[in-house]
Coordinates of C-alpha atoms in Angstrom, one line a residue:
X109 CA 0.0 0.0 0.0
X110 CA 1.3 3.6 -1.1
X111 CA 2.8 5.2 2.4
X112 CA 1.0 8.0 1.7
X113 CA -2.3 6.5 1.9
X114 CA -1.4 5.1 5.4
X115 CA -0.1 8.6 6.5
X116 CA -3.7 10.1 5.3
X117 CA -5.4 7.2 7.1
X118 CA -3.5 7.4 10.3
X119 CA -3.9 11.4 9.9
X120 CA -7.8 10.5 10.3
X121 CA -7.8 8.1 13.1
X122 CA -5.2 10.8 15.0
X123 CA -8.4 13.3 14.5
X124 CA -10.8 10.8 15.7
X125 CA -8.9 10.1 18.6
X126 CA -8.4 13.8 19.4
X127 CA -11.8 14.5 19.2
X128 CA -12.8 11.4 21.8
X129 CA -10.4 13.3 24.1
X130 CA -10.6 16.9 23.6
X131 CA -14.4 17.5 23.0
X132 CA -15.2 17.1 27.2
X133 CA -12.9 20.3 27.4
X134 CA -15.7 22.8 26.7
X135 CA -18.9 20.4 26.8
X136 CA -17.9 19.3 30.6
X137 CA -19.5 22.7 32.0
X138 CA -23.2 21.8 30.8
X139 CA -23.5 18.7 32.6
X140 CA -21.5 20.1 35.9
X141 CA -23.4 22.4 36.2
X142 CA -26.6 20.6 35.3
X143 CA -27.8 22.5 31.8
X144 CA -28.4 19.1 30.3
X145 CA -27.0 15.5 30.2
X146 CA -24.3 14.1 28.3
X147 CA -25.6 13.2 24.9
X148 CA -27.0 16.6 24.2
X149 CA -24.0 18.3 25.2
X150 CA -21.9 15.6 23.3
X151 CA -23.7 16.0 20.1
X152 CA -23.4 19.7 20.5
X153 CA -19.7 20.2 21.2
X154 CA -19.4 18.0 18.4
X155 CA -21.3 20.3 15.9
X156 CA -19.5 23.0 17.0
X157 CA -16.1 21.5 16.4
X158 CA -17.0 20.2 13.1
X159 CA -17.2 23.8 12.7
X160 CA -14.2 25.4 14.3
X161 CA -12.1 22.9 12.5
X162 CA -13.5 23.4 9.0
X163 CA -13.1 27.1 9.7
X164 CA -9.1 26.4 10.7
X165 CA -8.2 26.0 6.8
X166 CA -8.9 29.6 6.4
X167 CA -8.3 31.5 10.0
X168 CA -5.4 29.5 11.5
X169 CA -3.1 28.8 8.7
X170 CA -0.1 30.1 10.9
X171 CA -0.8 27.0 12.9
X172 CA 0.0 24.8 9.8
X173 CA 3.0 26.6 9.5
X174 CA 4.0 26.1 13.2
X175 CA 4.3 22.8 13.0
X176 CA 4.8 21.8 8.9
X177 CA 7.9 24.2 9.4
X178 CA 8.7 25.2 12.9
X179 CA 10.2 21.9 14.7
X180 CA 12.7 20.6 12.0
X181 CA 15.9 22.1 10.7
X182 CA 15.1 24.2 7.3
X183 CA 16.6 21.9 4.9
X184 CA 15.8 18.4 6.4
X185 CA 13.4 16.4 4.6
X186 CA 11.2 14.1 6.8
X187 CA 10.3 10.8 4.9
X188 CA 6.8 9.1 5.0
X189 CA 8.2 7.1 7.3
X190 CA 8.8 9.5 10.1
X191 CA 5.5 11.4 9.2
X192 CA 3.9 7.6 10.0
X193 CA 5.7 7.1 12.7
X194 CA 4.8 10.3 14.4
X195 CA 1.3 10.1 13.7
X196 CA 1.3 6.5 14.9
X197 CA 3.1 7.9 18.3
X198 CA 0.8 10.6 19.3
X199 CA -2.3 8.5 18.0
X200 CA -1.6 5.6 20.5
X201 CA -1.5 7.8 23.4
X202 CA -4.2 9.8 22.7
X203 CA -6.2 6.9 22.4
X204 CA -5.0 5.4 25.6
X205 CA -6.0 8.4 27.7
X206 CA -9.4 8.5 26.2
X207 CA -10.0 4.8 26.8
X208 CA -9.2 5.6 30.4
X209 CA -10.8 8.9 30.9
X210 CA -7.8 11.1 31.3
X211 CA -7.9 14.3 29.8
X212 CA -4.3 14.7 27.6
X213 CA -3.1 17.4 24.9
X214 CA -2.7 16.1 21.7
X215 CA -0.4 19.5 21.0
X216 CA 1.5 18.1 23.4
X217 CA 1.5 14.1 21.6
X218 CA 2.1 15.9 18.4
X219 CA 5.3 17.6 19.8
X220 CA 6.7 14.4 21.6
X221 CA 6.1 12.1 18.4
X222 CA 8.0 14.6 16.6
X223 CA 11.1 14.5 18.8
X224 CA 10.9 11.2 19.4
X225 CA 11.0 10.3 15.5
X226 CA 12.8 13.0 14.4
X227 CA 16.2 12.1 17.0
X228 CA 15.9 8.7 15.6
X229 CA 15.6 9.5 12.3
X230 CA 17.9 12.9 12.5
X231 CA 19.3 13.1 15.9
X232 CA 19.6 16.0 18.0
X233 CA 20.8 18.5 14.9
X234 CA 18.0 17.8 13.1
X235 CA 15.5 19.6 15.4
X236 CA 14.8 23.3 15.9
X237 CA 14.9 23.4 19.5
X238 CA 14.3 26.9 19.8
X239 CA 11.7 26.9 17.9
X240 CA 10.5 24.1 19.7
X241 CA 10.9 25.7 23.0
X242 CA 9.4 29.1 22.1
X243 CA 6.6 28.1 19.6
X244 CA 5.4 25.2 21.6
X245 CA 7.2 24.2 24.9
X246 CA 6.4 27.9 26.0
X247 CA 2.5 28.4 25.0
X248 CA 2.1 25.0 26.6
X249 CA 3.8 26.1 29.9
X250 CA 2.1 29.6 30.3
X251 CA -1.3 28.7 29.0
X252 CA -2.2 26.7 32.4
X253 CA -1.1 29.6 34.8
X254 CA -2.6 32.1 32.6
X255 CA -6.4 29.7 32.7
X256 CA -6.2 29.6 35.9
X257 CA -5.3 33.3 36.4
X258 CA -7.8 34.5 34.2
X259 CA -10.4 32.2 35.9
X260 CA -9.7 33.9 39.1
X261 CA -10.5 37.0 37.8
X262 CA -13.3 36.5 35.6
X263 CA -15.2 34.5 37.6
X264 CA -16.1 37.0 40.4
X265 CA -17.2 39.5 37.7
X266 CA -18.9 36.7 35.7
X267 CA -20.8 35.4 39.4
X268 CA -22.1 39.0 40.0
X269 CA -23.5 39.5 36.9
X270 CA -25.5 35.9 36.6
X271 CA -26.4 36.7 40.6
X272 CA -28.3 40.0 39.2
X273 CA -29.6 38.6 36.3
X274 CA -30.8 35.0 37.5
X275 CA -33.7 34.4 36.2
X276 CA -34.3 37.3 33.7
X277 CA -35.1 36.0 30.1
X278 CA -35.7 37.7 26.9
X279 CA -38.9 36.5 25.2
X280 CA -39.0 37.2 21.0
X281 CA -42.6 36.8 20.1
X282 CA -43.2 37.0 16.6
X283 CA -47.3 37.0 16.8
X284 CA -46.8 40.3 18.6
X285 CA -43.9 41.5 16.6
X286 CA -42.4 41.9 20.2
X287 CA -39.2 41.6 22.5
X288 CA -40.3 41.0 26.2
X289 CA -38.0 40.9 28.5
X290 CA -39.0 38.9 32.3
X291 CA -37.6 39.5 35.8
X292 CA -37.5 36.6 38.4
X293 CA -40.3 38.0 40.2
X294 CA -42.5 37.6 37.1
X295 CA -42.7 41.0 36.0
X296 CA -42.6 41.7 32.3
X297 CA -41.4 44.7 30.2
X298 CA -41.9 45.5 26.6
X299 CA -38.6 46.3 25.2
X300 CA -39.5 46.5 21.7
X301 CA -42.5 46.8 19.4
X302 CA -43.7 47.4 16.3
X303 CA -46.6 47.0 13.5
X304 CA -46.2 45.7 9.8
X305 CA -48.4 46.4 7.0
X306 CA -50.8 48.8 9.1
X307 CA -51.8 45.7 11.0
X308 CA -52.8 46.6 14.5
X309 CA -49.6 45.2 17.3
X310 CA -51.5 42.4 19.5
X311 CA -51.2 42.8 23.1
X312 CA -47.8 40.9 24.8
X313 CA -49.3 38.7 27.5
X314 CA -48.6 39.3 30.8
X315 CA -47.3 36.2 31.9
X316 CA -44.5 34.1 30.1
X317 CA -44.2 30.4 29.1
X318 CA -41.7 30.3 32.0
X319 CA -45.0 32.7 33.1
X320 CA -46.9 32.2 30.2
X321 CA -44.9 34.1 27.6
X322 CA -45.4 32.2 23.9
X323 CA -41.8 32.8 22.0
X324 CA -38.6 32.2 22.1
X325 CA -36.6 32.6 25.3
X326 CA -32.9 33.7 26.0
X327 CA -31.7 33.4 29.4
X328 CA -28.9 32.4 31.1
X329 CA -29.1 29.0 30.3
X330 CA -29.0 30.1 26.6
X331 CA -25.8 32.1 27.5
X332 CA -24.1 29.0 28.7
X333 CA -25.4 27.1 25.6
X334 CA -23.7 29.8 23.4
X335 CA -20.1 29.5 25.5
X336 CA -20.3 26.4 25.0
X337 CA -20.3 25.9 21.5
X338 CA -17.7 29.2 21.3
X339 CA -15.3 27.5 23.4
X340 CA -16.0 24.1 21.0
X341 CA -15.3 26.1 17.9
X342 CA -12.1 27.5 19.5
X343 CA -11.4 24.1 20.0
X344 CA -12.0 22.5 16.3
X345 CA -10.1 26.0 14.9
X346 CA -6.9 25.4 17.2
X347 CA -6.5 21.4 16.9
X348 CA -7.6 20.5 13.6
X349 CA -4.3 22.8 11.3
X350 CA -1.9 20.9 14.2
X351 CA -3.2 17.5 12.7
X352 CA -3.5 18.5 9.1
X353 CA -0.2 19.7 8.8
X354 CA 1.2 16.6 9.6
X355 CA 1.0 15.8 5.9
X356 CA 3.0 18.6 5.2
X357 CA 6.1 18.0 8.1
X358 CA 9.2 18.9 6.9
X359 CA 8.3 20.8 3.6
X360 CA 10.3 23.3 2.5
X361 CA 6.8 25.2 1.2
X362 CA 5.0 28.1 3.4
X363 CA 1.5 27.4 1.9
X364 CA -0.4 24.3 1.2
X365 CA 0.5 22.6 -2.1
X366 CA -2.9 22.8 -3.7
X367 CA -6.3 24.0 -2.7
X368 CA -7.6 20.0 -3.5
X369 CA -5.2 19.2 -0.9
X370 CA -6.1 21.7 1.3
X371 CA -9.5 21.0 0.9
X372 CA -9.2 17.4 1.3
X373 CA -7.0 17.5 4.8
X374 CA -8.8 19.8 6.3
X375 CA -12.5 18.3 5.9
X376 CA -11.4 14.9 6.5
X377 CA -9.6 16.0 10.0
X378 CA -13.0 17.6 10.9
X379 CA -15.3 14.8 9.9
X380 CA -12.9 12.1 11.8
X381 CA -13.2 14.5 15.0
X382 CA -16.8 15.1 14.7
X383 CA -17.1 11.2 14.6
X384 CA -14.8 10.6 17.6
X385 CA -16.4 13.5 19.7
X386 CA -19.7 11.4 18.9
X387 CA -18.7 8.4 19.6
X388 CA -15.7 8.6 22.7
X389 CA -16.2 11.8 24.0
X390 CA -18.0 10.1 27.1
X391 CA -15.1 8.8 29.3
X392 CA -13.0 12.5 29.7
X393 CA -16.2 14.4 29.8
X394 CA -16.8 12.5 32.9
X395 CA -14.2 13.1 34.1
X396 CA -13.9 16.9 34.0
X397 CA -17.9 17.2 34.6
X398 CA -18.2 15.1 38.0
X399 CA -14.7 14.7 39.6
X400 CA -12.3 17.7 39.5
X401 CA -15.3 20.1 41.3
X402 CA -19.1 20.8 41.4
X403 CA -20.3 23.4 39.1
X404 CA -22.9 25.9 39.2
X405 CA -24.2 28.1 36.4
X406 CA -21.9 31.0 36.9
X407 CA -18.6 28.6 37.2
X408 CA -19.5 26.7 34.0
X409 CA -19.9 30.1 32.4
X410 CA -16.9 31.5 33.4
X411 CA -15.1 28.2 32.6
X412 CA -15.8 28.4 28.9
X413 CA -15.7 32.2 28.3
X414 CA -11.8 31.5 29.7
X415 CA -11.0 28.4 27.6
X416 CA -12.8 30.1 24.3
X417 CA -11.1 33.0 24.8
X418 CA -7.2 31.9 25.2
X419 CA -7.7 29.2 22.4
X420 CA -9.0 31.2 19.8
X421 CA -6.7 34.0 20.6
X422 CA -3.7 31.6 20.4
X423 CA -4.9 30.1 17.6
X424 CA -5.1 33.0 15.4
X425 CA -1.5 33.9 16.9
X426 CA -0.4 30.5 15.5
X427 CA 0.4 29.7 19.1
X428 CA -0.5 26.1 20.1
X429 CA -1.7 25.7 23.2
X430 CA -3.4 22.9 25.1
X431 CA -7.3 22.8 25.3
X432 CA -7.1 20.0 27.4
X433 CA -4.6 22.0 30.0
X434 CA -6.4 25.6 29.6
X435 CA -10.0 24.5 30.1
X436 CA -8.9 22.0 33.1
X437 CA -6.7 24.8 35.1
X438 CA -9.8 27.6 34.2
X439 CA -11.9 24.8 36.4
X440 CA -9.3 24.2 39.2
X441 CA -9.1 27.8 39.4
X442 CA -12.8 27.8 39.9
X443 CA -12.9 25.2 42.3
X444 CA -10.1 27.2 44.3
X445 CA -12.5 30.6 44.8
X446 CA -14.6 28.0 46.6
X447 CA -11.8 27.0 48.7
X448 CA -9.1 24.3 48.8
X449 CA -11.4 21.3 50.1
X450 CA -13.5 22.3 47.1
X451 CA -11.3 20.0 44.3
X452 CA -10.4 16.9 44.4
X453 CA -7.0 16.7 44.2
X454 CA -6.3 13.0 43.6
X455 CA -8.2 13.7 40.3
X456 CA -6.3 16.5 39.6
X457 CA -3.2 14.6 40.6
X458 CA -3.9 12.1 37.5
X459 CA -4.2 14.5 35.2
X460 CA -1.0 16.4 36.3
X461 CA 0.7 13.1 36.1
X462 CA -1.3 12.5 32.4
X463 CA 0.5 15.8 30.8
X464 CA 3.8 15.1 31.9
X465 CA 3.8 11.5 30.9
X466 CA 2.3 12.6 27.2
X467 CA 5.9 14.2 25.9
X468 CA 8.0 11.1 26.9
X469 CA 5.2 8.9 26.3
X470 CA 4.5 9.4 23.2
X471 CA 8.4 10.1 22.0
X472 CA 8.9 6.7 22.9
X473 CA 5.9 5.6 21.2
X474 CA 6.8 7.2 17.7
X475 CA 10.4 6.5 17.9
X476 CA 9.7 2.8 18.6
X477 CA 7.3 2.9 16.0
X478 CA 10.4 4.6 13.3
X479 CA 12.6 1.6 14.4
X480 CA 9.9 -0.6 13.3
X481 CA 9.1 0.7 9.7
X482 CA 12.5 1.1 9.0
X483 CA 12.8 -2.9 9.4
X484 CA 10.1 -3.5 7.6
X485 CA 10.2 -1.0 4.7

């Protein structure tokens, strides 16, 4: 079989296996905090990261140059063997902590693969290690401190303003051509309304469908909804050009070789993690919902506006940083405002222990994995 058809093939089940891991990190909050079970919140991160990572081939092409060009000496040419072998690496492991409900990076799989294969194949001069330190092994360091920094601070605001608007709704009735908006007491106010066609405005109801009101209602809950899928589209746009550009490790080129290409990588990386958010995204989302800390509205909220915000920023940037470790620390920090006792550390403990072991782990993995096809090929 032509090595290149493996590489695409193991390209895909690298994306399904990211996307059984990764789509907990901004789907986790809905169920925490008890917006809706886990199927619904499943099947909507995964919509939304179908999204974000169809949307990468056009917003977050720096991140295909990142790691296409970034990690190996300009000049060295990787082989299909090494682009299998790391792809094989960070595949395995990802898998492994999804099977066992630990939440990893695969930014983080990706980098180790590369250095594992690459010393094997190149040794140590043929890695950039600056660029290795300052493009990846930096993000990756600073983006847990600044989550959980940013958490700290933005949930306090975030808490205050869900305490004074809890249970306020906006209703948009379109029989009365009006936009009501509901207190928690009950009370409603007619924010806007008008007539069409000379036809005389009906009279808003008193009462809501929450109190009687017949029409589409925005509330709080909604709000969470919509950070939800944010945070899952910053997700799809930051992780899907890492796994796509895979195909293009080592390349001399700044841009993709053809739009058909282009076109080709990029959809079939988002199908394959839309299919294993779907289908694996159970086990980590868990994890993160039921056993780091208890979640209320405000904290879920406050959770995802963090992660969606430092992943799509870094993303555009062409900075790679972990999902897995930004939308974790955003929820320790959480559990912290509630006081020590509030996480459980034994939890948090594994997953410490999962991101250190990922780098070694799955250098081992794709260098053992080089050894192997260079036998056999």
């Amino acid at each position: 079989m032509d090595v290149s058809i493996v590489a695409f093939v193991l390209l895909l089940a690298l994306a399904f296996a990211n996307g059984a891991n990764d789509v907990s990190k901004a789907i986790a909050t809905l169920v925490g905090s008890g917006v809706t079970g886990y199927r619904t919140a499943i099947l909507w991160g995964t919509a939304w990261t179908v999204l974000g990572a169809v949307l990468s081939g056009v917003i977050a092409t720096a991140m295909v140059k990142t790691f296409s060009q970034g990690l190996l000496v300009p000049g060295v040419s990787a082989s299909p063997n090494l682009v299998v072998a790391v792809l094989v690496g960070a595949m395995l492991w990802v898998l492994v902590a999804s099977w066992t409900g630990l939440p990893v990076s695969t930014t983080h799989a990706l980098t180790g693969a590369i250095v594992g294969a690459g010393l094997i194949a190149f040794g140590r001069e043929g890695l950039l290690w600056e660029g290795i330190g300052k493009k990846i092994v930096l993000p990756l360091i600073l983006s847990p401190l600044l989550a959980l920094a940013l958490s700290l601070v933005l949930h306090p605001l975030t808490r205050r303003l869900v305490a004074r608007w809890e249970g306020t709704c906006l209703c948009v009735m379109p029989t009365a051509r009006a936009l009501v908006m509901l207190d928690g007491q009950g009370a409603t106010r007619t924010l806007f309304q008008t007539t069409t066609l000379g036809r005389p405005v009906m009279a808003v109801p008193a009462q809501c469908d929450r109190a009687g009101l017949n029409g589409l209602t925005v509330g709080l809950d909604s709000i969470h909804w919509c950070s939800s899928g944010l945070a899952s589209l910053a997700r799809g746009t930051n992780d899907a050009p890492k796994i796509a550009a895979m195909l293009l490790l080592g390349s001399a080129i700044a841009s993709w070789p053809s739009v058909a290409a282009q076109s080709a990588a990029i959809i079939g990386v988002a199908v394959a993690m839309g299919l294993g958010s779907y289908l694996g995204g159970l086990r980590v989302t868990k994890v993160l919902a039921e056993k780091v800390t208890q979640m209320n509205h405000s904290e879920g909220l406050s959770a995802n506006l963090t992660t969606s915000s430092l992943v799509f920023v870094s993303a555009l940037m062409g900075l790679p940083v972990s999902t897995t470790h930004v939308s974790s620390s955003a929820i320790i920090g959480i559990g912290l405002l509630k006081g020590v006792s509030a996480v459980r550390w034994t939890t948090v403990r594994d997953m410490v222990l999962a991101w250190v072991v990922t780098l070694p782990a799955a250098a081992f993995l794709s260098a053992l994995a080089y050894l192997l096809l260079a036998l056999i090929v």
